[in-house]
Structures are given as structure tokens and as C-alpha cells.
Coordinates of N, CA and C in Angstrom, one line a residue:
M718 N -9.4 -16.7 16.6 CA -8.7 -15.4 16.7 C -7.3 -15.6 16.9
F719 N -6.5 -14.9 16.0 CA -5.0 -14.9 16.1 C -4.5 -14.3 17.3
K720 N -3.6 -15.0 18.0 CA -3.2 -14.4 19.2 C -2.0 -13.6 19.0
N721 N -2.1 -12.4 19.4 CA -1.0 -11.4 19.0 C 0.4 -11.8 19.8
L722 N 1.4 -11.4 18.9 CA 2.8 -11.9 19.4 C 3.5 -10.6 19.3
C723 N 4.4 -10.3 20.4 CA 5.1 -9.1 20.4 C 6.5 -9.5 20.3
I724 N 7.4 -8.7 19.8 CA 9.0 -9.1 19.5 C 9.6 -7.7 20.1
T725 N 10.4 -7.8 21.1 CA 11.0 -6.6 21.6 C 12.6 -6.6 21.3
F726 N 13.0 -7.4 20.3 CA 14.4 -7.3 19.8 C 14.6 -7.2 18.3
I727 N 15.7 -6.9 17.9 CA 16.1 -6.7 16.6 C 17.3 -7.5 16.2
D728 N 17.1 -8.4 15.2 CA 18.2 -9.2 14.8 C 19.3 -8.3 14.0
V729 N 20.3 -7.8 14.6 CA 21.1 -6.7 13.9 C 21.8 -7.3 12.7
S730 N 22.0 -8.4 12.6 CA 22.8 -9.1 11.4 C 21.8 -9.2 10.2
L731 N 20.6 -9.6 10.6 CA 19.6 -9.6 9.6 C 19.3 -8.3 9.1
L732 N 19.2 -7.2 10.1 CA 19.0 -6.0 9.5 C 20.0 -5.3 8.5
L733 N 21.1 -5.6 9.0 CA 22.4 -5.0 8.0 C 22.2 -5.9 6.7
L734 N 22.0 -7.3 6.7 CA 22.0 -7.9 5.4 C 20.9 -7.4 4.5
L735 N 19.8 -7.1 5.0 CA 18.5 -6.6 4.3 C 18.7 -5.3 3.8
L736 N 19.3 -4.3 4.7 CA 19.5 -3.0 4.2 C 20.4 -2.8 3.0
V737 N 21.2 -3.8 2.7 CA 22.1 -3.7 1.6 C 21.3 -3.8 0.4
G738 N 20.2 -4.7 0.4 CA 19.6 -5.1 -1.0 C 18.1 -4.5 -1.1
C739 N 17.7 -3.7 -0.1 CA 16.2 -3.2 -0.1 C 16.2 -1.7 -0.1
N740 N 15.0 -1.2 -0.8 CA 14.7 0.3 -0.7 C 13.2 0.2 -0.7
T741 N 12.8 1.5 -0.6 CA 11.3 1.7 -0.7 C 10.9 2.9 -1.4
T742 N 9.6 2.9 -1.8 CA 9.2 4.0 -2.6 C 7.9 4.6 -1.9
Q743 N 7.7 5.8 -2.1 CA 6.5 6.4 -1.3 C 5.3 6.2 -2.2
Q744 N 4.2 6.1 -1.4 CA 2.9 5.9 -2.0 C 2.3 7.2 -2.6
P745 N 1.4 7.2 -3.4 CA 0.8 8.5 -3.7 C 0.0 9.1 -2.6
A746 N -0.4 10.4 -2.9 CA -0.9 11.2 -1.8 C -2.2 10.7 -1.2
N747 N -2.9 9.8 -1.8 CA -4.2 9.3 -1.3 C -3.8 8.3 -0.2
T748 N -2.6 7.8 0.0 CA -2.2 7.0 1.2 C -1.2 7.8 2.0
A749 N -1.3 8.9 2.2 CA -0.1 9.8 2.8 C 0.2 9.1 4.1
G750 N 1.7 9.1 4.3 CA 2.0 8.6 5.6 C 2.5 7.1 5.3
S751 N 2.0 6.5 4.2 CA 2.4 5.1 4.0 C 3.6 4.7 2.9
Y752 N 4.2 3.7 3.1 CA 5.2 3.4 2.1 C 5.1 2.0 1.7
T753 N 5.5 1.6 0.6 CA 5.4 0.3 -0.1 C 6.7 -0.2 -0.4
T754 N 7.1 -1.3 0.1 CA 8.3 -2.0 -0.1 C 8.3 -2.8 -1.5
K755 N 9.3 -2.7 -2.2 CA 9.5 -3.5 -3.4 C 9.6 -5.0 -2.9
Y756 N 8.6 -5.6 -3.2 CA 8.5 -7.1 -2.7 C 9.4 -8.0 -3.2
E757 N 9.8 -7.6 -4.5 CA 10.7 -8.8 -5.2 C 12.1 -8.6 -4.5
Q758 N 12.4 -7.7 -3.6 CA 13.7 -7.6 -3.0 C 13.9 -8.3 -1.7
I759 N 12.6 -8.6 -1.2 CA 12.6 -9.2 0.2 C 12.5 -10.9 -0.1
P760 N 13.6 -11.5 0.5 CA 13.4 -13.0 0.4 C 12.3 -13.6 1.0
A761 N 11.9 -14.9 0.4 CA 10.7 -15.7 1.0 C 11.1 -16.1 2.4
S762 N 10.2 -16.3 3.3 CA 10.4 -16.8 4.8 C 9.6 -18.0 4.9
S763 N 9.7 -18.6 6.0 CA 9.1 -20.0 6.5 C 7.7 -19.5 7.1
S764 N 7.5 -18.3 7.5 CA 6.4 -17.8 8.1 C 6.0 -16.3 7.7
I765 N 4.7 -16.0 7.8 CA 4.5 -14.6 7.4 C 4.9 -13.6 8.6
Q766 N 4.9 -14.1 9.6 CA 5.5 -13.4 10.8 C 7.0 -12.9 10.5
E767 N 7.7 -14.0 10.2 CA 9.0 -13.8 10.0 C 9.4 -12.7 8.8
L768 N 8.6 -13.0 7.8 CA 8.6 -12.2 6.7 C 8.3 -10.7 6.9
T769 N 7.2 -10.5 7.7 CA 7.0 -9.1 8.2 C 8.0 -8.4 9.0
E770 N 8.7 -9.2 10.1 CA 9.6 -8.8 10.8 C 10.9 -8.3 9.9
S771 N 11.3 -9.2 9.0 CA 12.4 -8.9 8.1 C 12.0 -7.6 7.4
T772 N 10.8 -7.4 6.9 CA 10.6 -6.3 6.0 C 10.8 -5.1 6.8
I773 N 10.2 -5.1 8.1 CA 10.1 -3.9 8.9 C 11.5 -3.6 9.2
N774 N 12.4 -4.4 9.7 CA 13.8 -4.2 9.9 C 14.6 -3.8 8.8
S775 N 14.2 -4.1 7.5 CA 14.9 -3.8 6.4 C 14.8 -2.1 6.0
R776 N 13.8 -1.7 6.9 CA 13.5 -0.2 6.4 C 13.8 0.6 7.5
Y777 N 14.0 0.2 8.7 CA 14.0 1.1 10.0 C 15.1 0.6 10.9
K778 N 15.8 1.5 11.5 CA 16.9 1.2 12.3 C 16.5 1.2 13.8
N779 N 15.4 1.9 14.1 CA 15.0 2.2 15.6 C 13.5 1.5 15.9
V780 N 13.5 0.2 15.5 CA 12.1 -0.3 15.7 C 12.1 -1.1 17.0
A781 N 10.9 -1.1 17.7 CA 10.7 -1.7 19.0 C 9.3 -2.3 18.9
D782 N 9.0 -3.3 19.8 CA 7.8 -3.6 20.2 C 6.8 -4.1 19.0
I783 N 7.5 -4.9 18.1 CA 6.8 -5.5 16.9 C 5.7 -6.5 17.6
C784 N 4.4 -6.3 17.1 CA 3.3 -7.1 17.6 C 2.5 -7.5 16.5
F785 N 2.3 -8.8 16.2 CA 1.5 -9.5 15.3 C 0.0 -9.6 15.8
E786 N -0.8 -9.0 15.3 CA -2.2 -8.8 16.0 C -3.4 -9.4 15.5
D787 N -3.5 -9.6 14.2 CA -4.7 -10.2 13.6 C -4.1 -11.0 12.2
Y788 N -4.7 -12.2 12.0 CA -4.2 -13.0 10.8 C -5.5 -13.6 10.2
E789 N -5.4 -13.7 8.9 CA -6.3 -14.4 8.0 C -5.5 -15.2 6.9
N790 N -6.1 -16.3 6.6 CA -5.6 -17.0 5.4 C -6.8 -17.4 4.4
I791 N -6.7 -16.8 3.3 CA -7.8 -17.0 2.4 C -7.1 -17.6 0.9
D792 N -7.5 -19.0 0.6 CA -6.9 -19.5 -0.6 C -5.3 -19.5 -0.5
N793 N -4.7 -19.8 0.5 CA -3.4 -19.8 0.6 C -2.6 -18.4 0.4
I794 N -3.4 -17.4 0.7 CA -2.9 -15.9 0.6 C -3.1 -15.6 2.1
G795 N -2.1 -15.2 2.9 CA -1.9 -14.8 4.1 C -2.0 -13.1 4.3
Y796 N -2.8 -12.9 5.4 CA -3.1 -11.5 5.6 C -2.6 -11.1 7.1
L797 N -1.7 -10.4 7.4 CA -1.3 -10.2 8.8 C -1.2 -8.7 9.1
A798 N -2.0 -8.5 10.2 CA -1.9 -7.1 10.7 C -0.9 -7.0 12.0
F799 N -0.2 -6.0 12.0 CA 0.8 -5.8 12.9 C 0.9 -4.2 13.4
S800 N 1.7 -4.2 14.5 CA 2.1 -2.8 15.1 C 3.4 -2.7 15.5
Y801 N 4.0 -1.6 15.6 CA 5.4 -1.4 16.1 C 5.6 0.1 16.5
K802 N 6.6 0.3 17.2 CA 7.1 1.6 17.4 C 8.5 1.8 16.6
N803 N 8.6 3.1 16.0 CA 9.8 3.7 15.3 C 10.1 5.0 15.8
K804 N 11.2 4.9 16.6 CA 11.7 6.1 17.3 C 10.6 6.5 18.2
Q805 N 9.9 5.6 18.9 CA 8.9 5.8 20.0 C 7.6 6.2 19.5
L806 N 7.4 6.4 18.2 CA 6.2 6.7 17.6 C 5.4 5.4 17.0
P807 N 4.2 5.4 17.3 CA 3.3 4.2 16.9 C 3.1 4.1 15.5
Y808 N 3.2 2.9 14.8 CA 2.8 2.4 13.6 C 2.0 1.3 13.5
C809 N 1.2 1.2 12.5 CA 0.5 -0.2 12.3 C 0.6 -0.4 10.7
G810 N 0.2 -1.6 10.4 CA 0.2 -1.9 9.1 C -0.2 -3.5 8.6
F811 N 0.0 -3.8 7.5 CA -0.3 -5.2 7.2 C 0.5 -5.8 6.1
T812 N 0.6 -7.1 6.0 CA 1.6 -8.0 5.0 C 0.5 -8.8 4.4
V813 N 0.6 -8.8 3.0 CA -0.1 -9.8 2.2 C 1.0 -10.7 1.6
A814 N 0.8 -11.8 1.8 CA 1.8 -12.9 1.3 C 1.4 -14.1 0.6
Q815 N 1.9 -14.6 -0.3 CA 1.4 -15.9 -1.1 C 2.2 -17.1 -0.5
Q816 N 1.4 -18.0 -0.1 CA 2.0 -19.3 0.6 C 2.3 -20.2 -0.5
D817 N 3.6 -20.6 -0.7 CA 4.0 -21.6 -1.8 C 4.9 -22.8 -1.0
G818 N 4.1 -23.8 -0.7 CA 4.8 -24.8 0.1 C 4.9 -24.4 1.4
E819 N 6.2 -24.4 1.9 CA 6.4 -24.0 3.3 C 6.9 -22.6 3.3
Q820 N 7.0 -21.8 2.2 CA 7.4 -20.5 2.0 C 6.4 -19.4 1.9
Y821 N 6.5 -18.2 2.3 CA 5.8 -17.1 2.1 C 6.4 -16.1 1.3
K822 N 5.8 -15.8 0.3 CA 6.5 -14.7 -0.8 C 5.6 -13.4 -0.6
L823 N 6.3 -12.3 -0.2 CA 5.8 -11.1 -0.1 C 5.1 -10.5 -1.3
S824 N 3.8 -10.1 -1.1 CA 3.0 -9.3 -2.2 C 2.8 -8.0 -1.9
Y825 N 2.4 -7.5 -0.8 CA 2.1 -6.2 -0.4 C 2.7 -6.1 1.2
F826 N 3.2 -4.9 1.3 CA 3.5 -4.5 2.8 C 3.1 -3.1 3.0
E827 N 2.3 -2.7 3.8 CA 2.0 -1.2 3.9 C 2.0 -1.0 5.5
D828 N 2.5 0.1 5.8 CA 2.5 0.7 7.2 C 2.2 2.1 7.3
Y829 N 1.6 2.6 8.3 CA 1.0 3.9 8.4 C 1.3 4.5 9.9
S830 N 1.7 5.8 9.9 CA 1.7 6.3 11.3 C 0.3 6.6 11.8
I831 N 0.3 6.5 13.3 CA -1.1 6.6 13.9 C -1.3 7.8 14.4
A832 N -2.7 8.3 14.1 CA -3.1 9.5 14.6 C -3.5 9.1 16.1
E833 N -2.9 9.4 17.1 CA -3.1 9.0 18.4 C -4.3 9.8 18.9
K834 N -4.6 10.9 18.4 CA -5.8 11.5 19.2 C -7.2 10.9 18.8
E835 N -7.2 10.1 17.6 CA -8.5 9.5 17.2 C -8.7 8.2 18.0
P836 N -9.9 8.0 18.5 CA -10.1 6.7 19.2 C -10.0 5.6 18.1
V837 N -10.1 5.7 16.9 CA -9.8 4.6 15.9 C -9.3 5.3 14.9
S838 N -8.1 4.8 14.4 CA -7.4 5.2 13.1 C -7.7 4.3 12.0
I839 N -8.3 4.7 10.9 CA -8.8 3.7 9.8 C -8.1 4.1 8.6
T840 N -7.5 3.0 7.9 CA -7.0 3.2 6.5 C -7.6 2.1 5.7
Q841 N -7.9 2.5 4.4 CA -8.5 1.6 3.4 C -7.6 1.4 2.2
F842 N -7.4 0.1 1.9 CA -6.5 -0.2 0.7 C -7.2 -1.0 -0.5
I843 N -7.0 -0.8 -1.4 CA -7.4 -1.7 -2.8 C -6.2 -2.1 -3.6
G844 N -6.3 -3.4 -3.7 CA -5.0 -3.9 -4.6 C -5.4 -4.9 -5.5
T845 N -4.5 -5.4 -6.3 CA -4.8 -6.5 -7.3 C -4.5 -7.8 -6.6
Y846 N -5.3 -8.7 -6.6 CA -5.2 -10.1 -6.0 C -3.8 -10.7 -6.5
P847 N -3.1 -11.2 -5.6 CA -1.7 -11.8 -5.9 C -2.1 -12.9 -6.9
G848 N -1.3 -13.0 -8.0 CA -1.1 -13.9 -9.1 C -2.2 -13.7 -10.1
T849 N -2.9 -12.6 -9.9 CA -3.9 -12.1 -11.0 C -3.7 -10.7 -11.7
K850 N -4.3 -10.5 -12.7 CA -4.1 -9.1 -13.3 C -5.4 -8.2 -13.0
D851 N -6.7 -8.7 -13.0 CA -7.8 -8.0 -12.9 C -8.7 -8.4 -11.6
R852 N -8.4 -9.2 -10.8 CA -9.1 -9.4 -9.6 C -8.7 -8.6 -8.6
K853 N -9.6 -7.8 -7.9 CA -9.2 -6.8 -6.9 C -9.7 -7.3 -5.3
F854 N -9.1 -6.8 -4.4 CA -9.4 -7.0 -3.1 C -9.2 -5.7 -2.3
H855 N -10.1 -5.5 -1.3 CA -10.1 -4.5 -0.4 C -9.9 -4.7 1.1
I856 N -9.0 -3.8 1.7 CA -8.6 -4.3 3.0 C -9.0 -2.8 3.8
T857 N -9.6 -3.1 5.0 CA -9.8 -2.1 6.1 C -8.8 -2.5 7.2
I858 N -7.9 -1.6 7.6 CA -7.2 -1.8 8.8 C -7.5 -0.7 9.7
G859 N -7.3 -1.0 11.2 CA -7.8 0.1 12.0 C -6.9 -0.1 13.3
Y860 N -6.5 1.0 13.9 CA -5.8 1.0 15.1 C -6.6 1.5 16.2
I861 N -6.8 0.8 17.4 CA -7.6 1.3 18.5 C -6.8 2.0 19.5
N862 N -7.3 3.3 19.7 CA -6.6 4.1 20.7 C -7.3 4.1 22.2
N863 N -8.6 3.6 22.1 CA -9.5 3.7 23.2 C -9.7 2.3 23.8
D864 N -9.1 2.0 25.0 CA -9.3 0.7 25.6 C -10.7 0.3 25.8
R865 N -11.6 1.2 26.0 CA -13.1 0.9 26.2 C -13.6 0.1 25.0
I866 N -13.1 0.2 23.7 CA -13.5 -0.4 22.5 C -13.1 -1.9 22.5
K867 N -14.1 -2.8 22.6 CA -14.0 -4.1 22.6 C -14.5 -4.8 21.3
Q868 N -15.3 -4.0 20.5 CA -16.0 -4.6 19.3 C -16.1 -3.5 18.2
I869 N -15.7 -4.0 16.9 CA -15.8 -3.0 15.8 C -16.8 -3.5 14.8
I870 N -17.6 -2.6 14.5 CA -18.7 -2.7 13.3 C -18.4 -2.0 12.2
L871 N -18.1 -2.6 11.1 CA -17.9 -2.0 9.8 C -19.3 -2.3 8.8
Y872 N -19.6 -1.0 8.2 CA -20.7 -0.9 7.3 C -20.2 -0.7 5.8
Y873 N -20.5 -1.6 5.0 CA -20.1 -1.4 3.6 C -21.4 -1.3 2.9
P874 N -21.4 -1.0 1.5 CA -22.5 -0.9 0.6 C -23.3 -2.3 0.7
Q875 N -24.5 -2.2 0.0 CA -25.3 -3.4 -0.2 C -25.6 -4.2 1.2
S876 N -25.7 -3.4 2.3 CA -26.1 -4.0 3.4 C -25.0 -5.0 4.1
N877 N -23.7 -4.8 3.6 CA -22.8 -5.7 4.1 C -22.2 -5.3 5.5
V878 N -22.3 -5.8 6.4 CA -21.9 -5.6 7.8 C -20.9 -6.6 8.3
K879 N -19.9 -6.1 8.9 CA -18.8 -6.9 9.5 C -18.7 -6.7 10.9
V880 N -18.8 -7.6 11.7 CA -18.5 -7.4 13.3 C -17.3 -8.1 13.8
I881 N -16.4 -7.3 14.2 CA -15.0 -7.9 14.7 C -15.0 -7.8 16.2
Q882 N -14.7 -8.8 16.8 CA -14.5 -8.7 18.2 C -13.1 -8.9 18.6
L883 N -12.8 -7.8 19.2 CA -11.3 -7.6 19.5 C -10.6 -8.7 20.6
G884 N -9.6 -9.2 20.3 CA -9.0 -10.1 21.4 C -8.5 -9.3 22.5
E885 N -7.9 -10.1 23.6 CA -7.3 -9.3 24.8 C -6.0 -8.5 24.4
D886 N -5.9 -7.3 24.7 CA -4.6 -6.5 24.3 C -4.5 -6.4 22.7
Q887 N -5.4 -6.5 22.0 CA -5.5 -6.4 20.6 C -5.7 -5.0 20.2
H888 N -4.9 -4.4 19.5 CA -5.1 -2.9 19.0 C -5.3 -2.7 17.6
V889 N -4.8 -3.7 16.8 CA -5.0 -3.6 15.4 C -6.0 -4.7 14.9
F890 N -7.0 -4.1 14.0 CA -7.9 -5.2 13.4 C -7.7 -5.2 11.8
L891 N -8.1 -6.2 11.2 CA -8.1 -6.2 9.8 C -9.3 -6.8 9.1
D892 N -9.8 -6.4 8.0 CA -10.8 -7.0 7.3 C -10.7 -7.0 5.9
I893 N -10.9 -8.1 5.3 CA -10.4 -8.3 3.9 C -11.8 -8.8 3.1
N894 N -12.1 -8.1 2.0 CA -13.0 -8.4 0.9 C -12.4 -8.7 -0.4
V895 N -12.4 -10.0 -0.7 CA -11.9 -10.4 -2.0 C -12.9 -10.1 -3.0
N896 N -12.7 -9.8 -4.2 CA -13.5 -9.6 -5.3 C -14.4 -8.3 -5.0
S897 N -13.9 -7.3 -4.4 CA -14.7 -6.2 -4.0 C -13.7 -4.8 -3.9
K898 N -14.2 -3.8 -4.4 CA -13.6 -2.5 -4.2 C -14.5 -1.6 -3.5
D899 N -15.5 -2.1 -2.8 CA -16.5 -1.2 -2.1 C -15.8 -0.5 -0.8
S900 N -16.0 0.7 -0.8 CA -15.2 1.5 0.4 C -16.3 1.5 1.5
L901 N -15.6 1.6 2.8 CA -16.4 1.6 4.0 C -17.2 2.7 4.0
L902 N -18.4 2.6 4.5 CA -19.6 3.6 4.7 C -19.5 4.2 6.1
K903 N -19.3 3.4 7.2 CA -19.4 3.8 8.5 C -18.9 3.0 9.3
I904 N -18.5 3.2 10.4 CA -17.7 2.4 11.5 C -18.3 2.9 12.9
E905 N -18.5 1.8 13.6 CA -18.7 2.0 15.2 C -17.7 1.1 15.9
G906 N -17.5 1.7 17.1 CA -16.5 1.0 18.0 C -17.5 0.9 19.3
R907 N -17.7 -0.2 19.9 CA -18.4 -0.6 21.1 C -17.8 -1.0 22.3
A908 N -18.3 -0.7 23.5 CA -17.8 -1.2 24.6 C -18.3 -2.8 24.8
S909 N -17.8 -3.2 25.9 CA -18.2 -4.7 26.2 C -19.8 -4.9 26.5
N910 N -20.2 -3.6 27.1 CA -21.7 -3.7 27.1 C -22.6 -3.3 26.1
G911 N -22.0 -3.1 24.9 CA -22.7 -2.7 23.7 C -22.9 -1.3 23.5
N912 N -22.5 -0.3 24.4 CA -22.6 1.0 24.1 C -21.7 1.5 23.1
I913 N -22.1 2.4 22.3 CA -21.4 3.0 21.2 C -20.2 3.9 21.8
V914 N -19.0 3.6 21.6 CA -18.0 4.5 22.2 C -17.5 5.5 21.0
Y915 N -17.4 5.1 19.8 CA -16.9 5.9 18.7 C -17.9 5.4 17.5
K916 N -18.1 6.5 16.7 CA -18.8 6.3 15.5 C -18.5 7.4 14.5
K917 N -18.4 7.0 13.4 CA -17.8 7.9 12.2 C -18.4 7.4 10.7
D918 N -19.0 8.4 10.0 CA -19.2 8.1 8.6 C -18.1 8.5 7.8
S919 N -17.9 7.6 6.7 CA -16.7 7.8 5.9 C -17.0 9.2 5.0
D920 N -16.0 9.8 4.7 CA -16.1 11.1 3.9 C -16.4 10.7 2.6

């Protein structure tokens, strides 16, 4: 399990440097509240965590409490889930980056405002696998607003079930399905004793 790491400071000089050369474009309506950074304008970094922090700071002036919460590496593609506060409002998101030697190059950066009234806030994303034209991948990212939830169960088509055990103080989880565009059918959030705390079918 990736141990979450929080950052409570902003490198002002890096922020000013990146603000000069970066801008963002809003996503279509089906991902309302999210933004995509033009990845070719973000310099490569020695770690995906550093790359993520640079990207966040290039977009916002009032960021605090950046936390790296979940990480996977599949075929030298890194997937990092994170959370932060912007003007005291909570956000979560993910970074997808290609590992090239000791450098990470940004492929995707997505972040979302969090619906704090929901026990679990879920967003799904389908993209083109980095370095390919027709290979797809599907990401489910969720933010946990209920501290009783210690386990997430995701139900996909064809009896594909994923069980995610949350780490201590982990609020964001990430599930990656390469070569798949299947959307989530149902989600359950369970307490440590196995009792269902939250359950929802996808629309």
C-alpha cells in the first residue's frame, strides 16, 4: 500500500515560474468540475509526486495540505491519487505519468471538487493509454467522507470485482483497468467489521 504523504507548504518560486508557462482548459460537461492541464507545458520531474505538486501549484495560488494517497505503477506508467485544499475547499484527483529512465512525463492530470455530503464521492475516467492511439484504460477514483469506511468494493461487468483495503488516514482510492472501458456497476463501502456503511448503484 502506498503510504500517503502530505505537503503543507508551497514553493513560491516554482509556482511563479510555472504560472508563466502553463494554462488549463475545462473538460466537457460529462466531467463537470474537473480540469485538464496541457501536459506538454509541464516539465518532466524526477518523481510523480514532484510532478503532481508542480502541476497543482501551476494552477492555483491558495493550495494547502497536498496529500499523496494511493499509487500504482503498471508497465512504467505511474498512477498517483492525491488530495488537497484550494481556498479551504477539498479536492481530489489523479496523475498519470510515463516513466522514462529517471524522469516522469505528464500524460494526464485530473482534479475534482468533492461533494462533502456524500459518504463516498466517485468519478470515472476513460482515456487513451499513454504512447498508443487505440488502447484504452478506465480509472475509478473516489474520496471517502465517512471515517467508518475501511474497505471499498467495486463491481464491474462480467463479474469483475475489486476489493480495496484503505490504509490509515487514507481518503482517496484509485482503481485502474487497462484495456477496458467498462463502467462501474455498483460500489460498497464497508466498516472494519464488514458491515455495509454505503452502497450505491451506478446511474
